[in-house]
mmCIF file of C-alpha atoms in Angstrom:
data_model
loop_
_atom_site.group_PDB
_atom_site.id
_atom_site.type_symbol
_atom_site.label_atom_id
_atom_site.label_comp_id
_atom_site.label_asym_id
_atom_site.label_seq_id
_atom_site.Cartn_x
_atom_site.Cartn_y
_atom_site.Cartn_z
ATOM 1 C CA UNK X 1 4.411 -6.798 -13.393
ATOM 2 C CA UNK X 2 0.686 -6.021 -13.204
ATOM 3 C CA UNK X 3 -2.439 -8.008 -14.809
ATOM 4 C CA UNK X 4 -5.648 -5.963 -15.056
ATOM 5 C CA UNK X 5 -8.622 -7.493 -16.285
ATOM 6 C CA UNK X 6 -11.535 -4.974 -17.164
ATOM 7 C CA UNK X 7 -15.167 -6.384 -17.331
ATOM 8 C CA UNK X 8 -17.162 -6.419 -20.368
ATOM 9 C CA UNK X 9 -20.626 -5.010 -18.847
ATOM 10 C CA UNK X 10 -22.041 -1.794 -19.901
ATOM 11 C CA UNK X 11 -21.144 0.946 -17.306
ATOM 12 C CA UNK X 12 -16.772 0.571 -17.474
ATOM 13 C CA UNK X 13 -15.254 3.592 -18.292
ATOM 14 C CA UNK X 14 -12.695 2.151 -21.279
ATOM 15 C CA UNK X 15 -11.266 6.056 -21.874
ATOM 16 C CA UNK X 16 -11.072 6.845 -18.313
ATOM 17 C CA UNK X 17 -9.197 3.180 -17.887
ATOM 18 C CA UNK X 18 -7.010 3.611 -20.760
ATOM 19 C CA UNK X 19 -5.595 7.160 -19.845
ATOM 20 C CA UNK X 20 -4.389 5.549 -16.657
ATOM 21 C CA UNK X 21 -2.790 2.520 -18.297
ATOM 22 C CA UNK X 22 -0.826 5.267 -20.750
ATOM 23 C CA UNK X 23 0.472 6.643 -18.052
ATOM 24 C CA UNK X 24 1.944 3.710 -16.087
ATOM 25 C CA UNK X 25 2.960 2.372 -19.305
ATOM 26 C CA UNK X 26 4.846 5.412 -19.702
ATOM 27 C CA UNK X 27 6.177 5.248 -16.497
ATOM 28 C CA UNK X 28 8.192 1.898 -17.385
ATOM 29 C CA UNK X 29 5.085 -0.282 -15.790
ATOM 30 C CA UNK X 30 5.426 -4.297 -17.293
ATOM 31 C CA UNK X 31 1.576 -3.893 -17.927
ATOM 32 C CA UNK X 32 -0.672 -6.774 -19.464
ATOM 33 C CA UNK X 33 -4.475 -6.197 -20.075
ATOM 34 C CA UNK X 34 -7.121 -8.747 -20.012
ATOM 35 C CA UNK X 35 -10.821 -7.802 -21.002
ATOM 36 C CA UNK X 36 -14.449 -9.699 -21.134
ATOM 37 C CA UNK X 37 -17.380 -8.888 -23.529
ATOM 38 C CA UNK X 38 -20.517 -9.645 -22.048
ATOM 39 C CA UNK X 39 -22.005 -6.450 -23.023
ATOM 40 C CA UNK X 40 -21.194 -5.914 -26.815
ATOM 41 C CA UNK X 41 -21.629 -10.128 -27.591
ATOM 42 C CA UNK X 42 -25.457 -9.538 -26.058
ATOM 43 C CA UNK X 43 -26.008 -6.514 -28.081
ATOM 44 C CA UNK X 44 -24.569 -8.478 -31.299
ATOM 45 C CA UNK X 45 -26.744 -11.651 -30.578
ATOM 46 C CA UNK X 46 -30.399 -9.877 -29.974
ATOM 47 C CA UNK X 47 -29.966 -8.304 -32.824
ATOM 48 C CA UNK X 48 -29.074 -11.127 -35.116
ATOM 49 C CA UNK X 49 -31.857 -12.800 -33.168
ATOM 50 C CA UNK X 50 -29.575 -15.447 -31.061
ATOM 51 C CA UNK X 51 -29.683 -13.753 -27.236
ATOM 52 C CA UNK X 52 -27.722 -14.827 -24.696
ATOM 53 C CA UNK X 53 -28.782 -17.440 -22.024
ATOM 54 C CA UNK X 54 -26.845 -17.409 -19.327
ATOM 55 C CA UNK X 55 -26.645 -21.348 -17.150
ATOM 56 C CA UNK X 56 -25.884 -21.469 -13.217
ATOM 57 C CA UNK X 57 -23.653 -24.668 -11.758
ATOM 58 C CA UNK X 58 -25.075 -26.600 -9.277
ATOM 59 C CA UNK X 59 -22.395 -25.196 -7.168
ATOM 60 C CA UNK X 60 -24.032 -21.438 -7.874
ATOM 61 C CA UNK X 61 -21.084 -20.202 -10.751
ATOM 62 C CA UNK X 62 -23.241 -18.091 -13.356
ATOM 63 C CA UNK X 63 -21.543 -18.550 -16.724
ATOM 64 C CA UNK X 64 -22.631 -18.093 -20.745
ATOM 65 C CA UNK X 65 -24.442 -21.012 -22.366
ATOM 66 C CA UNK X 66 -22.010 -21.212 -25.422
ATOM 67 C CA UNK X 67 -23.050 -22.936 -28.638
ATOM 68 C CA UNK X 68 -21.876 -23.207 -31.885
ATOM 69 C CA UNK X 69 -23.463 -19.808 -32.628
ATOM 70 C CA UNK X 70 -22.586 -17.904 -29.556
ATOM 71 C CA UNK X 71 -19.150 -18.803 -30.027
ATOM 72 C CA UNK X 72 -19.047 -17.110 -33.295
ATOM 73 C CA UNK X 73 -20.359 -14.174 -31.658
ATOM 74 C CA UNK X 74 -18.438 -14.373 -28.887
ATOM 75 C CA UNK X 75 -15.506 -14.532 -31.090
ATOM 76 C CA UNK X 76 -16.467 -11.208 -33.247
ATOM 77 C CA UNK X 77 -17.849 -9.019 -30.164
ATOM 78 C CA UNK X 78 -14.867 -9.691 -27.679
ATOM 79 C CA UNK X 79 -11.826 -11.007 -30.281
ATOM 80 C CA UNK X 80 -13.204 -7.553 -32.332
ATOM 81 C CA UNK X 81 -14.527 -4.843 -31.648
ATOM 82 C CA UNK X 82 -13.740 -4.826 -27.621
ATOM 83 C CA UNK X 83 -10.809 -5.972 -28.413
ATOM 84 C CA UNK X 84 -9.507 -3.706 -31.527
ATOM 85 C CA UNK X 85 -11.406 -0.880 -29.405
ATOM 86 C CA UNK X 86 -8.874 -0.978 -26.246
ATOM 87 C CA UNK X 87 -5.899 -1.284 -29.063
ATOM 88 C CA UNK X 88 -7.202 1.692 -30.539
ATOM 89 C CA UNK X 89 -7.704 3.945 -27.150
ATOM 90 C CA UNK X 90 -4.381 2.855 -26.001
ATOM 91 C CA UNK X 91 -2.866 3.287 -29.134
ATOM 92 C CA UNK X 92 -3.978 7.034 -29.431
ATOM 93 C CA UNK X 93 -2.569 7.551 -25.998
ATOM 94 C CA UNK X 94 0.688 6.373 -26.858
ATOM 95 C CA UNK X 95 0.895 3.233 -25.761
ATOM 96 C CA UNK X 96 2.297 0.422 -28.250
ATOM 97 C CA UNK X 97 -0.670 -2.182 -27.512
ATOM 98 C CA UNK X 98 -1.067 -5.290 -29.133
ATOM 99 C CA UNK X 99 -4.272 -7.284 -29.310
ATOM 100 C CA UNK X 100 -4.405 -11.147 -29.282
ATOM 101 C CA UNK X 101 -7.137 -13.543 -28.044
ATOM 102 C CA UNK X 102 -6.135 -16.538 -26.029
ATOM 103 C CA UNK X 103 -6.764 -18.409 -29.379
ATOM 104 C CA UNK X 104 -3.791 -16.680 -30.685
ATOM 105 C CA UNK X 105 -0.503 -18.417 -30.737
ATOM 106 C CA UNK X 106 -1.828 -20.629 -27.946
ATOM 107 C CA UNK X 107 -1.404 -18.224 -25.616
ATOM 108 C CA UNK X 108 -4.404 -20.174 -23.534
ATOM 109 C CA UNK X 109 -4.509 -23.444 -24.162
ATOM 110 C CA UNK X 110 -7.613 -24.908 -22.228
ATOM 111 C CA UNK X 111 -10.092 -28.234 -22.194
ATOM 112 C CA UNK X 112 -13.404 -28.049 -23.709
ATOM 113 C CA UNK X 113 -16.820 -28.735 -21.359
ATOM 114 C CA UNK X 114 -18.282 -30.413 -24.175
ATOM 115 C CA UNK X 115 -21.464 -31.082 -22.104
ATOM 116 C CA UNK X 116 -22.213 -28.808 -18.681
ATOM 117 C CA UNK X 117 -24.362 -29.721 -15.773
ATOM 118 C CA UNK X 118 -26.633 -26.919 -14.986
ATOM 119 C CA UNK X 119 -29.681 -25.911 -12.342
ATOM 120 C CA UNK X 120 -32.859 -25.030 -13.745
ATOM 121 C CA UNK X 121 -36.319 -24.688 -11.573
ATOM 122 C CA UNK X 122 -34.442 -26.582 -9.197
ATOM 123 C CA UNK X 123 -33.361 -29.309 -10.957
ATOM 124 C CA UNK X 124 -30.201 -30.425 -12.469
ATOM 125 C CA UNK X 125 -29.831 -30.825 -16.189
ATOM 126 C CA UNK X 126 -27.190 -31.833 -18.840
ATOM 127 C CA UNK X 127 -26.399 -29.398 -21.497
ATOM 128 C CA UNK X 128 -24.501 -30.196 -24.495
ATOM 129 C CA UNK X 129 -23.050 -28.468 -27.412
ATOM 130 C CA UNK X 130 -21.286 -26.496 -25.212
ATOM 131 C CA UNK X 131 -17.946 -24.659 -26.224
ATOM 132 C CA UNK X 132 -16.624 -23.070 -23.144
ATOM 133 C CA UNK X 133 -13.449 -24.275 -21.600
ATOM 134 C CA UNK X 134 -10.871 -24.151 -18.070
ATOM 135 C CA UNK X 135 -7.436 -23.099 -19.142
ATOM 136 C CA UNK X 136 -4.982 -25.587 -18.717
ATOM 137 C CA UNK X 137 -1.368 -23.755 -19.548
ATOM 138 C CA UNK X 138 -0.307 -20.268 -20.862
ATOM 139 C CA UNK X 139 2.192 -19.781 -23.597
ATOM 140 C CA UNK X 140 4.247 -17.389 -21.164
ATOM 141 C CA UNK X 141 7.084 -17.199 -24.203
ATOM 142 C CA UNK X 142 5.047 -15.616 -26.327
ATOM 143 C CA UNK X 143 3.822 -13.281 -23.799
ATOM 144 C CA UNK X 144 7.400 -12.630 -22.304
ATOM 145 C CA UNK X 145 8.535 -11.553 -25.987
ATOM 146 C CA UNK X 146 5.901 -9.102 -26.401
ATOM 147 C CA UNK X 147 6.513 -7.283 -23.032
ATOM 148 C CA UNK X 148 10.576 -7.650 -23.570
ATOM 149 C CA UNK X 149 9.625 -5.589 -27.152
ATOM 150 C CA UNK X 150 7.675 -3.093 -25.015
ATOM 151 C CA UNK X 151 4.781 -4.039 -26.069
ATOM 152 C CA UNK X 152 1.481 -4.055 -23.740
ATOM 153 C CA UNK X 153 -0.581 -7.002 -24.667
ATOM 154 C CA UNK X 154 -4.377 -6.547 -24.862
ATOM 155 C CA UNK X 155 -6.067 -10.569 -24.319
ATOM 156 C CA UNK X 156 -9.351 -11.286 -25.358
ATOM 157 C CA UNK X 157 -11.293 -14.308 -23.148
ATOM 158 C CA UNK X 158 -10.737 -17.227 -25.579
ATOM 159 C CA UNK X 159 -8.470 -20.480 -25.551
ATOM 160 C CA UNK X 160 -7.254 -22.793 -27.429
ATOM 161 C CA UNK X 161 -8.481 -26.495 -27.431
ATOM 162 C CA UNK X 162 -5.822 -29.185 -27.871
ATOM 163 C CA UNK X 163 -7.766 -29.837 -30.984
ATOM 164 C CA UNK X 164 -6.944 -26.516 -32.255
ATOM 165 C CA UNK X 165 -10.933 -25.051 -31.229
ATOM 166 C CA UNK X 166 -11.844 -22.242 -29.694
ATOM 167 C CA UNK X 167 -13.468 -21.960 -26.725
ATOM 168 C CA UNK X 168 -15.084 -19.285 -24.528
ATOM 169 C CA UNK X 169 -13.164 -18.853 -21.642
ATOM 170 C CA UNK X 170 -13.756 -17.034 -18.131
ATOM 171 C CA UNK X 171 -12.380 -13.830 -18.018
ATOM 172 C CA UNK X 172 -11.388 -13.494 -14.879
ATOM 173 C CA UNK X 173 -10.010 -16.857 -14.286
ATOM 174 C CA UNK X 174 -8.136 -16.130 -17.738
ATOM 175 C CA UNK X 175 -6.785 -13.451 -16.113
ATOM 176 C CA UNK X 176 -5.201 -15.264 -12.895
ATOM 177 C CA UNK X 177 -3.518 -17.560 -15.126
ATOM 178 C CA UNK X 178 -1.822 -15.083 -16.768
ATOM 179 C CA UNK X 179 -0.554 -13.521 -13.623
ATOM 180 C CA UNK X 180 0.102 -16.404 -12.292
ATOM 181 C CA UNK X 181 2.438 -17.497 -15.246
ATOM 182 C CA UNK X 182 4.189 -14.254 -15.262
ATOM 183 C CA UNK X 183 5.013 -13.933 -11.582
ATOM 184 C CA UNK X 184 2.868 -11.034 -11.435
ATOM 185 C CA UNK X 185 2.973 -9.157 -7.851
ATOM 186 C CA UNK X 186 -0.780 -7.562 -8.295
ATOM 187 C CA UNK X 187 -3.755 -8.597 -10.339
ATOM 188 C CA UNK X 188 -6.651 -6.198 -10.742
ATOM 189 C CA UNK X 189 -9.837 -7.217 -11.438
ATOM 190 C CA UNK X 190 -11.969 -4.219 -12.580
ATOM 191 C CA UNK X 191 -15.897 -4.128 -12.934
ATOM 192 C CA UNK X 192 -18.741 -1.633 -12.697
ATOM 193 C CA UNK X 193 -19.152 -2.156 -8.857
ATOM 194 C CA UNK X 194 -16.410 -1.063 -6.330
ATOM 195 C CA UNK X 195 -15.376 -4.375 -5.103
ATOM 196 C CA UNK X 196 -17.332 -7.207 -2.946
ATOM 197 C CA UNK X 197 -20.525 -6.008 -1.277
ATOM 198 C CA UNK X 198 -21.476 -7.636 1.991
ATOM 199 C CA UNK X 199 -25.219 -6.629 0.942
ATOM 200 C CA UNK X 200 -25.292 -6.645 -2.699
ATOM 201 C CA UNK X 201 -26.363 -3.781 -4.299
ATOM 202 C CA UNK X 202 -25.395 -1.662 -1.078
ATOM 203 C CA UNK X 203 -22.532 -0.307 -2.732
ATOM 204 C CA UNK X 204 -21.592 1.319 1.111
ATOM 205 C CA UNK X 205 -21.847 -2.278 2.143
ATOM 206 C CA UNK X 206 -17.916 -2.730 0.663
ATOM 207 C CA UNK X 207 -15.519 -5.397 1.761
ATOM 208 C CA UNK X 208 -11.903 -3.617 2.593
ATOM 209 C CA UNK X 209 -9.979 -6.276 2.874
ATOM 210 C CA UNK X 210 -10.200 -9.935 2.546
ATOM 211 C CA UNK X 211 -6.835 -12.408 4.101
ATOM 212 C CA UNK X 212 -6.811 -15.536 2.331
ATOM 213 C CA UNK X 213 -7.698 -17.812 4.651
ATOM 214 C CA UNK X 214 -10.736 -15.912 4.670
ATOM 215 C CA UNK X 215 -12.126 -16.175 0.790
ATOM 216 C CA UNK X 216 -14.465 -19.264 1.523
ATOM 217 C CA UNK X 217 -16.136 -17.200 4.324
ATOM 218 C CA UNK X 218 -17.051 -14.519 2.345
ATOM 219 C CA UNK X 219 -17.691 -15.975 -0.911
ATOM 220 C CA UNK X 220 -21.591 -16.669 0.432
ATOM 221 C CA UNK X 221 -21.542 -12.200 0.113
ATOM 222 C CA UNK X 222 -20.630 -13.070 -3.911
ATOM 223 C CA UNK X 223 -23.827 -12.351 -6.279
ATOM 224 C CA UNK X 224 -23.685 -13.496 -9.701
ATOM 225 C CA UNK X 225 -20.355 -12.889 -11.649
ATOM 226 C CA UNK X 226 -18.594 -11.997 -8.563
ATOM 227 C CA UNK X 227 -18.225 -15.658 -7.803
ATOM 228 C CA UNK X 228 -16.076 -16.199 -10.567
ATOM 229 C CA UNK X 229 -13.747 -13.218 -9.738
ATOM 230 C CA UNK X 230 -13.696 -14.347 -6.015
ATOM 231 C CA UNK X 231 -12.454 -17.525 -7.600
ATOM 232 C CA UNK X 232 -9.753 -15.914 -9.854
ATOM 233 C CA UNK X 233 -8.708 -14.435 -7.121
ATOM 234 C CA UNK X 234 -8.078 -17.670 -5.096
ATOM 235 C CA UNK X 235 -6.629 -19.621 -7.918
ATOM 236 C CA UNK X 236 -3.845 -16.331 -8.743
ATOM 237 C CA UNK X 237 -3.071 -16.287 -5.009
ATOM 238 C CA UNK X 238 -2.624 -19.684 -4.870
ATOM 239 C CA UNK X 239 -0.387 -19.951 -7.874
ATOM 240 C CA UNK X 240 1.628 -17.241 -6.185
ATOM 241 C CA UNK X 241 0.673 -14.307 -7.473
ATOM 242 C CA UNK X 242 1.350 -11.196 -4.197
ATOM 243 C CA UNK X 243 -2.288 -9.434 -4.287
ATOM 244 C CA UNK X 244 -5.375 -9.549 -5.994
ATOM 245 C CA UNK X 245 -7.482 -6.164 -5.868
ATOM 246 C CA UNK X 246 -11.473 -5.672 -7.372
ATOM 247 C CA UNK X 247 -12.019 -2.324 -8.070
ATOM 248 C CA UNK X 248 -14.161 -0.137 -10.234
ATOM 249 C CA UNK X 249 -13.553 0.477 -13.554
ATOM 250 C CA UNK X 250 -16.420 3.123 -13.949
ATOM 251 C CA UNK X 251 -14.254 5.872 -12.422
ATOM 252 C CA UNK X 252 -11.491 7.401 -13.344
ATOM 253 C CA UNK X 253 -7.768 6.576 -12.590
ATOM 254 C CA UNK X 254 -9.226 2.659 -11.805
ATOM 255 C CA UNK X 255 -5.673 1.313 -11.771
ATOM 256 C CA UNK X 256 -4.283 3.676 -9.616
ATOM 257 C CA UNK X 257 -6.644 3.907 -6.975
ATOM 258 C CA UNK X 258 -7.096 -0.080 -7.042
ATOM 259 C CA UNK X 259 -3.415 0.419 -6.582
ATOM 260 C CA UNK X 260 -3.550 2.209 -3.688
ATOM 261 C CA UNK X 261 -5.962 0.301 -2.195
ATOM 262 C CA UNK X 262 -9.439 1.222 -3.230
ATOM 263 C CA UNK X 263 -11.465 -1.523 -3.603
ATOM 264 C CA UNK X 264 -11.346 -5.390 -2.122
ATOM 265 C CA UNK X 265 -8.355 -6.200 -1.111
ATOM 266 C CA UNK X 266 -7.127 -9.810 -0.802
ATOM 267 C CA UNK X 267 -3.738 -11.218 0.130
#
């Protein structure tokens, strides 16, 4: 059983990523594909004039400030057209995907972060209004019932309040819970950069390999959004999951080479 989660920056080669996944599908491969958005819900919100403003945590985590508004767009860019758009690749490939959001069945039921503490100019603020959530359990039935059908599931980044709201989830964290609830032996996370950089954007500057005992000594290396995938990482390990690999989804054959070993490393 493999998780990959692709990034939703600009730069991720989705046909490239998709004739790999059609042929390890092929292959027999219990496959389950997570994706983010961050790149199609900014396009959709400057031009309906609401752009994205992205919040850091006092603790450094970079994340989407997620109102009312953005949520709807969040909802149409990722649970959409990134979403129908991976269906539709694999699809053509022969792959029998199936996309769902998080929001879908419960398959990620989470808690809303009604109001967020954030750091701004150096100080620490309150914001509120805020629709983004941690995932709390995964409906691994449904889930199980779609692989056992030979299905390959394609999950876009939202959950499921106990309310019945939806809320913008992390991606990558989204992703560790899945693999973590299917026993998964490898999770890839896959982004437009080859893996961890020791000396960010010094893409020669890659981290090989990363024990766990290790991830809170190198998490100072993480800029930006690798923090949260650094964190994924930690939480699927944790939770049992055998290896967690960040590779680059701008090339081609992504999955295989992260695979083999291209990449970061960790386990």
């Amino acid at each position: 059983m493999i998780v990959i989660k692709v990034g939703g920056s600009a730069g991720n080669n989705y046909d490239a990523l998709c004739d790999d996944l059609a042929a390890h599908y092929k292959q027999g491969e219990s496959l389950v594909l997570v994706h983010g958005g961050s790149h199609e819900t900014n396009r959709l919100g400057d031009a309906v004039g609401h752009p994205a403003r992205f919040v850091t945590s006092p603790s450094g985590y970079t994340s989407r400030y997620t109102d009312r508004r953005t949520l709807e767009l969040f909802m149409m860019a990722t649970g959409g057209l990134v979403n129908k758009g991976l269906v539709e690749r694999l699809q053509a490939r022969g792959c029998n995907a199936v996309g769902l959001s998080g929001l879908d069945g419960r398959l990620l039921e989470g808690r809303r972060k009604a109001t967020i503490r954030i750091l701004e100019q150096g100080r620490q603020k309150l914001l509120r209004d805020d629709w983004t959530g941690t995932i709390e359990q995964t409906n691994v039935t449904l889930l199980r019932s779609l692989l056992e059908g030979g299905y390959l599931p394609v999950i876009a980044p939202l959950a499921c309040s106990e309310a019945g709201e939806a809320l913008n989830v992390d991606g990558d964290r989204a992703a560790a819970a899945i693999a973590a609830a299917l026993g998964a032996t490898t999770l890839l996370l896959l982004s437009n950069i080859p893996g961890l950089l020791r000396n960010f954007p010094d893409e020669t500057s890659l981290i090989t390999q990363i024990a766990p005992d290790e991830i809170e000594t190198v998490l100072p290396y993480a800029e930006g959004r690798m923090k949260k995938k650094i964190l994924g990482a930690q939480e699927a390990l944790a939770a049992g999951v055998g290896r967690v690999i960040i590779g680059d989804a701008r090339r081609a054959n992504s999955v295989s080479l992260a695979l083999d070993g291209h990449g970061t490393v960790i386990g």
